[in-house]
Tab-separated table of C-alpha atoms in Angstrom:
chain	number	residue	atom	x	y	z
H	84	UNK	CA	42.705	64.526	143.727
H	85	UNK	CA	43.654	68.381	144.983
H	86	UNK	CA	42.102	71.192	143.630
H	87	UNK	CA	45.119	72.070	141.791
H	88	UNK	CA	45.987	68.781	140.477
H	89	UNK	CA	42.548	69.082	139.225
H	90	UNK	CA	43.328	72.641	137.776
H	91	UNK	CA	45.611	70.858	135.643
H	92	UNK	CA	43.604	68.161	133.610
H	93	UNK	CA	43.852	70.568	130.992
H	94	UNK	CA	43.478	68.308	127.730
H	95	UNK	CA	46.110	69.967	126.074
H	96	UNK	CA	49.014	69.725	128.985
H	97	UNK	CA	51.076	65.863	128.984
H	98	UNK	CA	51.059	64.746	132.622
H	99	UNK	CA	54.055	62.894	133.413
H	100	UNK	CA	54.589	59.045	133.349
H	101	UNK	CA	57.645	57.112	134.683
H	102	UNK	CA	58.197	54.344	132.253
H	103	UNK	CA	58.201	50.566	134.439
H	104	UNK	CA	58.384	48.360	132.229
H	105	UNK	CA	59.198	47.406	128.305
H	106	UNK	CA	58.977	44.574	126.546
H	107	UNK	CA	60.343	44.195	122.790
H	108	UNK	CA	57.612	42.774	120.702
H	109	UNK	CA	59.590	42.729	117.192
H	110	UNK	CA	62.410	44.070	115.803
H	111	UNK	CA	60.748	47.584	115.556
H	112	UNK	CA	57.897	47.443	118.317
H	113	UNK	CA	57.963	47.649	122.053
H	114	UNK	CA	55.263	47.561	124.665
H	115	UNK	CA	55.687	50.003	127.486
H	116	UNK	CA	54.315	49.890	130.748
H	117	UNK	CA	54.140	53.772	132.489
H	118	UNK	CA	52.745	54.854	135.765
H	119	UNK	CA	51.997	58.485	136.244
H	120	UNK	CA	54.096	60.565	138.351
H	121	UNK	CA	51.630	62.965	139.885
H	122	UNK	CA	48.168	62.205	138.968
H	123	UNK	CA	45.956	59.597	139.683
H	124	UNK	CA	46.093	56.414	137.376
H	125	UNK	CA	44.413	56.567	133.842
H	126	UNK	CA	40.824	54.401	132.990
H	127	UNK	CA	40.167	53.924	129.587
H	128	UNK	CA	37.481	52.232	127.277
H	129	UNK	CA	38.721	49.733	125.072
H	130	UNK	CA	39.547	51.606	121.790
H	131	UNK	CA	40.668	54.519	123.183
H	132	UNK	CA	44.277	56.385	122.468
H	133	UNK	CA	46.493	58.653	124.404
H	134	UNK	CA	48.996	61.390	122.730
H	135	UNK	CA	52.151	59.963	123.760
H	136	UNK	CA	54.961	62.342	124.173
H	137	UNK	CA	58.710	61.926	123.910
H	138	UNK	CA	60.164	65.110	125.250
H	139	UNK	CA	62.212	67.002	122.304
H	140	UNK	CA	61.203	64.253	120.093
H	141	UNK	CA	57.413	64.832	119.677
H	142	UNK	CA	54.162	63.884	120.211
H	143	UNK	CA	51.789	60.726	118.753
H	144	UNK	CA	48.667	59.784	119.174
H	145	UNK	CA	48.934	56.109	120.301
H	146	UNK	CA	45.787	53.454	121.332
H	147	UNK	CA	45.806	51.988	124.668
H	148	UNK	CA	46.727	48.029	124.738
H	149	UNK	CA	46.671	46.925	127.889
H	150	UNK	CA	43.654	45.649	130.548
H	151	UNK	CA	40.598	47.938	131.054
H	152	UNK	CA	39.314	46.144	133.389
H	153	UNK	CA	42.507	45.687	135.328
H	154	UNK	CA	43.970	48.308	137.882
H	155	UNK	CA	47.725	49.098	137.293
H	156	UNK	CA	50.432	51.116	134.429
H	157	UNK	CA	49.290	52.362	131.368
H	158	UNK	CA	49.971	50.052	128.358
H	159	UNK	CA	51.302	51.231	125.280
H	160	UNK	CA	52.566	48.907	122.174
H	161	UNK	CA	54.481	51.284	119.843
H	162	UNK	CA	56.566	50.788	116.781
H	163	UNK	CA	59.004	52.524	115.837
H	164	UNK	CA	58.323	54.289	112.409
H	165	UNK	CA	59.497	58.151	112.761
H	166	UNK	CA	61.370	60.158	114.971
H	167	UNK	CA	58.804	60.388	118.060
H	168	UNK	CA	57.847	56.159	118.018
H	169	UNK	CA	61.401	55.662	117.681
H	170	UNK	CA	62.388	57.913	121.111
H	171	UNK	CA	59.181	56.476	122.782
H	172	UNK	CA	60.573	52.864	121.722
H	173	UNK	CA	63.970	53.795	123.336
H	174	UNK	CA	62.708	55.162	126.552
H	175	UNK	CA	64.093	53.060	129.122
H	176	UNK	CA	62.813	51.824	132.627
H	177	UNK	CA	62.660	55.070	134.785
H	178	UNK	CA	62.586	57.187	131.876
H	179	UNK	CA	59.899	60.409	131.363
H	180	UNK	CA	57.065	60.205	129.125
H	181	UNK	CA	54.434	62.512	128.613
H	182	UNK	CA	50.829	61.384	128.303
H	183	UNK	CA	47.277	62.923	127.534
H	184	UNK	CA	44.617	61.750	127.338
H	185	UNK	CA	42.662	59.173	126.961
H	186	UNK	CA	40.768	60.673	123.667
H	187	UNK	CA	38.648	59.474	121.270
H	188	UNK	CA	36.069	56.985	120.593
H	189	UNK	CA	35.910	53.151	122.386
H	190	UNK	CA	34.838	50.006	120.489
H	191	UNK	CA	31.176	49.258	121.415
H	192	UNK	CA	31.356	46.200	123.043
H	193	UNK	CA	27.795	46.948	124.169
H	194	UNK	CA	26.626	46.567	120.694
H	195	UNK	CA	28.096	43.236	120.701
H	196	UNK	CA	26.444	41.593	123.921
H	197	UNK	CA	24.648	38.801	123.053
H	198	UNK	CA	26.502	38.230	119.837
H	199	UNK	CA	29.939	36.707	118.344
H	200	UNK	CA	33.164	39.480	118.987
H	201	UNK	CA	35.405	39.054	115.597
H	202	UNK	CA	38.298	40.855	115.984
H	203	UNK	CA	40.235	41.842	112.837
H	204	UNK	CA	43.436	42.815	113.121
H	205	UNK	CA	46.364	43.512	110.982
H	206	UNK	CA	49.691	44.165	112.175
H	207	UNK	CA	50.555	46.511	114.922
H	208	UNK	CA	46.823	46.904	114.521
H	209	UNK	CA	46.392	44.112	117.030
H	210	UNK	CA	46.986	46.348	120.301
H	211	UNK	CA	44.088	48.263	119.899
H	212	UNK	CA	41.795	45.709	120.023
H	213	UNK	CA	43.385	43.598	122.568
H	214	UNK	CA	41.607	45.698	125.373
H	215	UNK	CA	38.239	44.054	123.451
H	216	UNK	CA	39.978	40.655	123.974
H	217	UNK	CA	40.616	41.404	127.652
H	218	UNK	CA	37.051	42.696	127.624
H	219	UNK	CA	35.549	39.005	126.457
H	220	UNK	CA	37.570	37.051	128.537
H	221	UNK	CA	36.433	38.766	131.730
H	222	UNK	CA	32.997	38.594	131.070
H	223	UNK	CA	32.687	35.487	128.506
H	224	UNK	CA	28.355	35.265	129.550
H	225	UNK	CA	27.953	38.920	128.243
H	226	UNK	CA	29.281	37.241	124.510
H	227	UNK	CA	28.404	34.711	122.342
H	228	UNK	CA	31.420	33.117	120.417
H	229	UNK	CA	34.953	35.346	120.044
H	230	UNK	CA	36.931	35.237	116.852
H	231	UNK	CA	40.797	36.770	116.499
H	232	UNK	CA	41.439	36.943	112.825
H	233	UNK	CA	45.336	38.441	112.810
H	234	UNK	CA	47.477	38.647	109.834
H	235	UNK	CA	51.162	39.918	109.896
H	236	UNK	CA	53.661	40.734	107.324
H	237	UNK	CA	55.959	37.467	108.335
H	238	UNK	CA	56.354	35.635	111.457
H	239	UNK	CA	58.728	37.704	112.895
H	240	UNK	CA	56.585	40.586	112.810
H	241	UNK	CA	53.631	39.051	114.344
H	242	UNK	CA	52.804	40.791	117.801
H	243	UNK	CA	51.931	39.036	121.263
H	244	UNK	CA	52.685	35.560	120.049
H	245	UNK	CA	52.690	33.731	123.330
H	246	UNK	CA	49.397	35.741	124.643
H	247	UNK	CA	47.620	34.424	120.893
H	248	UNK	CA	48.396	30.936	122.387
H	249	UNK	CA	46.818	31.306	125.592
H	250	UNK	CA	43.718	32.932	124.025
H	251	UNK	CA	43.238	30.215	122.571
H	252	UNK	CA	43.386	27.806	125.308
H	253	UNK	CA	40.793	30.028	126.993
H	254	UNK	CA	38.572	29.500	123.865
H	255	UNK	CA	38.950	31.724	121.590
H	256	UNK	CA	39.324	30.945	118.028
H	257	UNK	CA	42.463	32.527	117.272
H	258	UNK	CA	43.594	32.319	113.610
H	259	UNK	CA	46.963	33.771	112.228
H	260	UNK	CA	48.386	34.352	108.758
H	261	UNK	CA	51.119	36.112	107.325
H	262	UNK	CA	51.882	37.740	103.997
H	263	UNK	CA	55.345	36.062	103.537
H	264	UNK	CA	57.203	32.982	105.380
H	265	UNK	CA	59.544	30.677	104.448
H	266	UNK	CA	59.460	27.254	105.105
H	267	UNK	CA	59.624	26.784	108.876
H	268	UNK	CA	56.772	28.685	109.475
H	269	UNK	CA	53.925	26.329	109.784
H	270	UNK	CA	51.230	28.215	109.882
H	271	UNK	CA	49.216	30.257	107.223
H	272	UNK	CA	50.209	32.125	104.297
H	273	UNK	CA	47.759	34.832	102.925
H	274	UNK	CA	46.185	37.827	103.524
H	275	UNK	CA	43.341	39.123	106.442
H	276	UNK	CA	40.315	38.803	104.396
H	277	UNK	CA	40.839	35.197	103.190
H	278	UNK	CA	41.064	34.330	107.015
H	279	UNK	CA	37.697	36.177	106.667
H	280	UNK	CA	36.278	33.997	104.060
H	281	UNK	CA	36.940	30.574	105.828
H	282	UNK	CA	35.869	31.758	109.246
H	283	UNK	CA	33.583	29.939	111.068
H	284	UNK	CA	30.898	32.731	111.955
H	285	UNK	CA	27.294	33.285	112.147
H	286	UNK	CA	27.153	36.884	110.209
H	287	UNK	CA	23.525	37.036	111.593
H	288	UNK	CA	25.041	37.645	114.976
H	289	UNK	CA	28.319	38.714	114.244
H	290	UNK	CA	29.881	42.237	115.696
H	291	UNK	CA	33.114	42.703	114.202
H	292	UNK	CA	36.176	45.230	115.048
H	293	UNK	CA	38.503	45.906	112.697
H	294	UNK	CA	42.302	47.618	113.338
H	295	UNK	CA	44.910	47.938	110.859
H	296	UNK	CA	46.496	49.353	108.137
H	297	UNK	CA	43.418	51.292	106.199
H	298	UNK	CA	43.949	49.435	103.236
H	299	UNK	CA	43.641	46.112	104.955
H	300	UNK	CA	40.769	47.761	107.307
H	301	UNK	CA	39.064	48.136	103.608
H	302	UNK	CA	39.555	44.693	102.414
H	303	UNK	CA	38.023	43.068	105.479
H	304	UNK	CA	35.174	45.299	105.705
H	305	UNK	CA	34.247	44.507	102.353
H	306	UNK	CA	35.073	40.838	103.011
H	307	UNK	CA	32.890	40.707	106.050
H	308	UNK	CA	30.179	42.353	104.712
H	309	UNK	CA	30.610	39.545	101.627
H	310	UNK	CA	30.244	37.168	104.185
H	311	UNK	CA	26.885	38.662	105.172
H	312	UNK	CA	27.356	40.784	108.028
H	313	UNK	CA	25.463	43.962	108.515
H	314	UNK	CA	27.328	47.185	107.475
H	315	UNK	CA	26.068	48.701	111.051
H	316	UNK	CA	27.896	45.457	112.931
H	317	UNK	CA	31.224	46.567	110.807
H	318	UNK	CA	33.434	48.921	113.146
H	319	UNK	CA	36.670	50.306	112.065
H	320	UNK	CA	39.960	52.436	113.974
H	321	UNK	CA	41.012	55.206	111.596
H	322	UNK	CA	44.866	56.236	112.026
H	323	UNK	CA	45.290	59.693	110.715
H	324	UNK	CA	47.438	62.535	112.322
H	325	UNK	CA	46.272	63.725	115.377
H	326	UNK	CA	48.210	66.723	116.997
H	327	UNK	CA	45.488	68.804	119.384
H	328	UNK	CA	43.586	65.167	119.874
H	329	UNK	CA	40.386	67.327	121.251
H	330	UNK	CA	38.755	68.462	117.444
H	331	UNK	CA	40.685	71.449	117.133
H	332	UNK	CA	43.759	71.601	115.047
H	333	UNK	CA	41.680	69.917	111.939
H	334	UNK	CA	45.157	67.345	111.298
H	335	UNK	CA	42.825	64.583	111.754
H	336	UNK	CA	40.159	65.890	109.738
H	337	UNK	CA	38.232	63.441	107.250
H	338	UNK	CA	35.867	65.256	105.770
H	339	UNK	CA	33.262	65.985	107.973
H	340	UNK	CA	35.089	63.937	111.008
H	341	UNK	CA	37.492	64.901	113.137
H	342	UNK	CA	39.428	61.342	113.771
H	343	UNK	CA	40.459	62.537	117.300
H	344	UNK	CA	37.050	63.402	118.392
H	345	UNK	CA	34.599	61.901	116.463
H	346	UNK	CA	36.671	58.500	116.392
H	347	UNK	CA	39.091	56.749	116.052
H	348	UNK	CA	36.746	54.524	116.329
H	349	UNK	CA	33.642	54.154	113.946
H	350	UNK	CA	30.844	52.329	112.633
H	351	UNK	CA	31.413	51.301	108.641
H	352	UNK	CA	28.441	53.200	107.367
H	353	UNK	CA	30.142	56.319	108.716
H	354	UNK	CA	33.380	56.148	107.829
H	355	UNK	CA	33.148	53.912	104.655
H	356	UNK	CA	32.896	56.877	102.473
H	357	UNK	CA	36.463	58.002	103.606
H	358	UNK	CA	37.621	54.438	102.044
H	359	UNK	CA	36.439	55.822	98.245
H	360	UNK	CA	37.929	59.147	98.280
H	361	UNK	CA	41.509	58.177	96.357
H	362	UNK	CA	45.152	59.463	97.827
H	363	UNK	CA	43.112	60.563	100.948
E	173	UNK	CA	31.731	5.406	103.427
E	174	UNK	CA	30.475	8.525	101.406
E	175	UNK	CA	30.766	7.658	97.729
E	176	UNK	CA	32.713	9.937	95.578
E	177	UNK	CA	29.625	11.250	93.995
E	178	UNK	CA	29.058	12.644	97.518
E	179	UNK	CA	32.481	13.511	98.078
E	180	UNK	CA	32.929	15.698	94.797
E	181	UNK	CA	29.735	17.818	95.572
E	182	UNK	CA	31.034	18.669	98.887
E	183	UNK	CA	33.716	20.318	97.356
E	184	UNK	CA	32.528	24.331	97.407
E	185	UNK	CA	34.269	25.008	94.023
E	186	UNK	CA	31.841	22.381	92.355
E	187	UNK	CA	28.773	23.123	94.185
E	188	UNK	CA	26.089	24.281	92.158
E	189	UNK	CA	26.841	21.866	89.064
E	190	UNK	CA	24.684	19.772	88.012
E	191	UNK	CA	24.125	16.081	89.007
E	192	UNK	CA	25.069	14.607	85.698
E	193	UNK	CA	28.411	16.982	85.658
E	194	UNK	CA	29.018	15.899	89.010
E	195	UNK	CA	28.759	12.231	88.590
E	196	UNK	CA	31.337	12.531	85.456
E	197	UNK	CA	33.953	14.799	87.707
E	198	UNK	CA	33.436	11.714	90.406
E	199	UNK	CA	34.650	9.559	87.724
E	200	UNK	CA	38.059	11.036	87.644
E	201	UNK	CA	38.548	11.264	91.106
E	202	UNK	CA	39.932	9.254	94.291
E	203	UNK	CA	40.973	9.550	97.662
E	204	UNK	CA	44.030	10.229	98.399
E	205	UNK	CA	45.999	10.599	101.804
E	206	UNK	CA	50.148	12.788	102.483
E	207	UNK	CA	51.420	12.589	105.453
E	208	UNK	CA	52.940	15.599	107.081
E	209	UNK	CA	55.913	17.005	105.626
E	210	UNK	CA	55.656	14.589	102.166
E	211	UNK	CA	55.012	16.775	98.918
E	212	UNK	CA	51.933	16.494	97.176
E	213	UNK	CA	53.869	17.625	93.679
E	214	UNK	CA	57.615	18.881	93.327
E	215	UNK	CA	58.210	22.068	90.364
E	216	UNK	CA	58.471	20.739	87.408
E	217	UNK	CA	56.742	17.456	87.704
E	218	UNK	CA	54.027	16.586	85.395
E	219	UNK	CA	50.880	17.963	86.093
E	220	UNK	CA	48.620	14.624	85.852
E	221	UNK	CA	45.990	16.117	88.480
E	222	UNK	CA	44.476	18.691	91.127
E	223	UNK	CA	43.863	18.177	94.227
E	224	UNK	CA	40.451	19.321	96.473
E	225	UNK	CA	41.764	19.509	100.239
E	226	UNK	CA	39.204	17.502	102.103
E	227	UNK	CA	41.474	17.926	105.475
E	228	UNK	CA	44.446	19.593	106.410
E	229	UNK	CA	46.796	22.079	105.481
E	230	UNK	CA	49.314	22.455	102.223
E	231	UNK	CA	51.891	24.734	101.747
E	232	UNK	CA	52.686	25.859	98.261
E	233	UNK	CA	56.374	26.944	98.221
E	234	UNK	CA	58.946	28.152	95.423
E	235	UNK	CA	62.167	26.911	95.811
E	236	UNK	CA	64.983	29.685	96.075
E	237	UNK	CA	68.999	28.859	95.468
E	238	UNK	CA	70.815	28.618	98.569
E	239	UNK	CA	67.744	29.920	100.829
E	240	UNK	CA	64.873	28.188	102.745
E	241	UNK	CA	62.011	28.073	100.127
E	242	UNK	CA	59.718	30.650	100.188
E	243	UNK	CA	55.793	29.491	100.901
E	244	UNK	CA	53.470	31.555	98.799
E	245	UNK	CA	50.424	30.505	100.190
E	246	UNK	CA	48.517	28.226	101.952
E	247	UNK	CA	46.053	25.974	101.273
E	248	UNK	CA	43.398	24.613	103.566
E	249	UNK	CA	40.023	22.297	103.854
E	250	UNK	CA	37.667	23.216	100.987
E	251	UNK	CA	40.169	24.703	98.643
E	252	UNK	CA	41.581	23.449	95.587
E	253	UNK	CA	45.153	22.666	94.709
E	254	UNK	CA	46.876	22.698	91.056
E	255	UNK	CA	45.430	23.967	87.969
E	256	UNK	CA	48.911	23.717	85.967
E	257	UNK	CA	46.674	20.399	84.691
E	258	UNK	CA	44.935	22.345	82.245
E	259	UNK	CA	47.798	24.324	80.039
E	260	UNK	CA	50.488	22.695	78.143
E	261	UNK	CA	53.472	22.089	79.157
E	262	UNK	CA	51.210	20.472	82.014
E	263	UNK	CA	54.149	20.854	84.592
E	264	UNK	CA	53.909	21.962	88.493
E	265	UNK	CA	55.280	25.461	88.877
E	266	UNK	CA	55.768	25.327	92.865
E	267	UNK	CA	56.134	22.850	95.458
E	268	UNK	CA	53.223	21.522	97.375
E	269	UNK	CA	53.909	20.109	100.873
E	270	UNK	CA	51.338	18.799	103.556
E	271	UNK	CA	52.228	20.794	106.638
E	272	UNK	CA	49.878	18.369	108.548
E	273	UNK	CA	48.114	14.553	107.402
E	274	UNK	CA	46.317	15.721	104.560
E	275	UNK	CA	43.195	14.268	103.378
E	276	UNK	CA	42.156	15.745	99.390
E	277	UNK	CA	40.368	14.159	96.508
E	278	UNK	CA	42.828	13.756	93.608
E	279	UNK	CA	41.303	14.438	90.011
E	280	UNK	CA	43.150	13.051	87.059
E	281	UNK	CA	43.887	15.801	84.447
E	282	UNK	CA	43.960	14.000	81.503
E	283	UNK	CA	40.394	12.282	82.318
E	284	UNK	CA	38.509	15.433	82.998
E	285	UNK	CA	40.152	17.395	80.304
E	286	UNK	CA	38.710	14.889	78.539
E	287	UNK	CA	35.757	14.753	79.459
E	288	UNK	CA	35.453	18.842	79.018
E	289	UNK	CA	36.621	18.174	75.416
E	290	UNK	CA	33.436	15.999	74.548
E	291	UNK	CA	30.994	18.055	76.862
E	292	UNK	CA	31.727	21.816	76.196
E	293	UNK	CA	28.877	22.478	78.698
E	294	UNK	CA	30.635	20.617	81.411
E	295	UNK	CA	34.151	21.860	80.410
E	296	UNK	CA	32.978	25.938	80.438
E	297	UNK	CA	30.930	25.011	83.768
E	298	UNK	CA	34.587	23.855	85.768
E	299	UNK	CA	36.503	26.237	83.551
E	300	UNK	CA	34.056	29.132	85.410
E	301	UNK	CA	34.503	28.029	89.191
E	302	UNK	CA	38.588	27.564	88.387
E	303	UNK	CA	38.869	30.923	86.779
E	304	UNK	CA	37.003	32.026	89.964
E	305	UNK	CA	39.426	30.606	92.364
E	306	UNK	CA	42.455	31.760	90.299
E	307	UNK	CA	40.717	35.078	90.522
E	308	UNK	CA	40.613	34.639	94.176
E	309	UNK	CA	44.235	33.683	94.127
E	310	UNK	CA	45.186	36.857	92.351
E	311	UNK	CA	43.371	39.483	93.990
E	312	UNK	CA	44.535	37.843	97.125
E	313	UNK	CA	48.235	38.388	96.030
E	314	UNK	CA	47.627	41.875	94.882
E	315	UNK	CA	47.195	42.361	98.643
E	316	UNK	CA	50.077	41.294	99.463
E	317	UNK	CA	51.769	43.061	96.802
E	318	UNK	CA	50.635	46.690	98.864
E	319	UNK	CA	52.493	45.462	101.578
E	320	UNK	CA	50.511	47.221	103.825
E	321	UNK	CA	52.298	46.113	107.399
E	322	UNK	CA	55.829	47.790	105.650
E	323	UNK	CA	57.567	50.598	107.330
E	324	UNK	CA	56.460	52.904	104.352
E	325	UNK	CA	52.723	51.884	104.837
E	326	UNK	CA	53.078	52.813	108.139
E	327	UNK	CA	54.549	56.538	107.523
C-alpha cells in the first residue's frame, strides 16, 4: 500500500467500493457483494461491522456477512428499513458505495474452542453470525458440536434458506421457526427461545452467540441461561445508532459503553444491565 | 414393549409425580399412531382427550374463510397437545394436523377428569404441570405478539 493510500485510512473517511454483485434475500433484504476501488481488500473478524454509505442518502453501520476466512468482495446483507438501507438495497452492479471500517468488537470464537458453537439468531440477525458459521465449518476440530437456532417472522422472511440446508448436510444442527405461517409451511411455528428449550445441548460446554432484535436477544439469553449455561458463555450484538463508529459522537452510547467501540459485540454479564433499563 | 406405566413417566410434563399418580394417568392412556397430513382433532369436535407427542411433529392451525389456515404453533416430541378436555363445552378450538407420522400417547378426558374428581391430590398435581405448559404457551405468544422481526421493530 503507498504512503498516501496509507495517509488516508483515516477512520472517519468512506473508501470507495464498486458494488459486484447482489442477491435479493426477501422482499426487503439484499446481500451485496463490493470490492474496493482503491485500497487493498478488507479482513474482518467475525462479528465485526462496517459504516456503509449510500452517497446523498446516508450512512449505517452494517455487520459483515460474508467468509472471514475466505479472500474476495466484502459481504453485506442489508434490509431495507429507512432511507440509507433502502439506497444501499437499490445500488446496482457497478454502482458506488462508501465503506469504513471494519469497527467494533468480533464474536470470540476463541472462547468457544473446545466447546459446542450455538448460534442464535433472529431475523436479519442471522448475517452477523454467519461469519461464526463459516468460522466452524473451516475448522470443525477446533469445536465441539455447532447449533443454528434461527427464527423468522414467516417463511418468506427467513434469510439464506438454501445455505441453512447445506449447513446442515455438513452437520450442523440447523433448526428454524417462524412466528406466523400458514399451512404450507412445514416447518416450525414459535418463537427463538422455545427452539432454545428443546435443543439438544450440553450447557456445561455450551458457548452461545446471540444476534437479533434486542428483545428477542433478551428472551434467549434468559432462556439459555434457564437451560443452564453460564452467563459468561452468553454473548450478545447490540444494534444501536452508530454515526462516528470510533467512540466519539456518543449516538451509540449505553451507559457506560460506547456500542461502536466497546461492542457490538459483548459478553451477557456486561451488557445485560442495558436489557433492564425500560424505553432504552 | 415399554408398558404404559413407563411410557406416561417419560412424558416431561408428568415427571416428578408420584408412582401411584402415575400408574392411575397410565390407566387412561394408549398408543396411538396419525399419519402425515391426517388431523389429530378438527375445531369444534368433542374434546374426549389430549395427546403427549411421543414422535413427530403437529401443527395446530385455525381455520380462516377463504384463506389457507393459519398454523399457530407447533408441536413437537415431549410436548403435550389439547387441554380443551378439561372445561365445558369440552370442544377443540383449532385444528391439529400431523405434519409428519406421529407417534403420541392419547389420554381419555373423561377418565382422568375422573379420576382428579375422586383424588384432589392427583387432580391439583396435573392441574399444576398443565397450567405450566399453558403458561408456557402464553408467554410464548406474547412474543410473538411484539413482533419483533416487523419493519417498526426494526426502525
Amino acid at each position: 500500500m503507498s504512503a498516501a493510500v496509507a495517509a488516508r485510512r483515516d477512520p472517519l473517511l468512506p473508501d470507495r467500493f464498486r458494488v459486484t454483485g447482489r442477491t435479493r434475500e426477501t422482499a426487503d433484504t439484499w446481500t451485496l457483494t463490493l470490492e474496493p476501488v482503491d485500497r487493498d481488500p478488507l479482513a474482518f473478524a467475525p462479528g465485526q461491522f462496517n459504516m456503509v454509505y449510500a452517497f446523498g442518502a446516508g450512512e449505517v453501520p452494517i455487520s459483515i456477512s460474508g467468509d472471514p476466512g475466505r479472500a474476495g468482495p466484502l459481504v453485506h446483507t442489508v434490509r431495507a428499513v429507512g432511507k440509507a438501507t433502502a439506497a444501499i438495497c437499490d445500488a446496482q452492479e457497478g454502482a458506488m458505495l462508501g465503506v469504513r471500517g471494519p469497527f467494533g468488537t468480533d464474536w470470540p470464537l476463541a472462547a468457544a474452542e473446545g466447546r459446542d458453537v450455538v448460534v442464535v439468531a433472529g431475523g436479519v440477525g442471522l448475517a452477523p453470525v454467519r461469519p461464526i458459521v463459516y468460522a466452524v465449518l473451516a475448522q470443525p476440530d477446533r469445536f465441539g458440536r455447532a447449533l443454528v437456532l434461527y427464527g423468522g417472522r414467516q417463511p418468506d422472511q427467513l434469510l439464506y434458506s438454501a445455505e441453512l440446508a447445506a449447513w446442515r448436510e455438513q452437520g450442523i444442527d440447523v433448526d428454524v421457526t417462524v412466528d406466523i405461517a400458514t399451512s404450507s409451511w412445514t416447518g416450525k411455528v414459535g418463537v427463538v427461545p422455545q427452539l432454545i428449550g428443546r435443543a439438544a445441548l450440553d450447557p456445561e460446554r455450551a458457548v452461545a452467540f446471540v444476534c437479533g432484535p434486542e428483545a428477542m436477544m433478551r428472551f434467549s439469553a434468559e432462556a439459555l441461561l434457564e437451560r443452564g449455561l453460564r452467563p459468561e458463555h452468553v454473548y450478545v450484538s447490540m444494534e444501536r445508532n452508530m454515526k462516528c463508529a470510533v467512540g466519539q459522537c456518543g449516538h451509540c452510547q449505553l451507559g457506560p459503553e460506547f456500542v461502536c467501540r466497546d461492542g457490538a459485540v459483548f459478553s451477557w454479564p456486561r451488557i445485560r444491565h442495558a436489557f433492564r433499563i425500560r424505553e432504552i | 414393549m415399554k408398558e404404559m406405566e413407563e411410557l406416561v413417566a417419560e412424558v416431561p410434563v408428568l415427571s416428578g409425580l408420584a408412582q401411584a399418580h402415575l400408574d392411575l394417568i397410565a390407566g387412561c392412556a394408549q398408543n396411538t399412531r396419525f399419519d402425515a397430513g391426517t388431523y389429530l382433532f378438527r375445531e369444534g369436535d368433542p374434546a374426549d382427550r389430549f395427546y403427549a407427542v411421543r414422535q413427530g411433529a403437529v401443527a395446530l392451525e385455525i381455520h380462516v374463510p377463504a384463506r389457507e389456515a393459519v398454523v399457530v404453533e407447533t408441536l413437537h416430541t415431549g410436548d403435550l397437545l389439547g387441554w380443551s378436555w378439561l372445561f365445558p363445552p369440552f370442544r377443540w378450538s383449532f385444528d391439529a394436523r400431523a405434519l409428519e407420522p406421529v407417534g403420541a400417547i392419547a389420554f381419555d378426558g373423561a377418565c382422568l377428569r375422573g379420576k382428579c374428581e375422586t383424588d384432589p391430590e392427583l387432580g391439583y398435581a396435573l392441574m399444576q404441570r398443565i397450567a405450566q405448559v399453558i403458561i408456557e404457551r402464553l408467554q410464548a405468544t406474547r412474543m410473538r405478539l411484539l413482533d419483533v422481526y416487523g419493519v417498526e421493530a426494526a426502525t
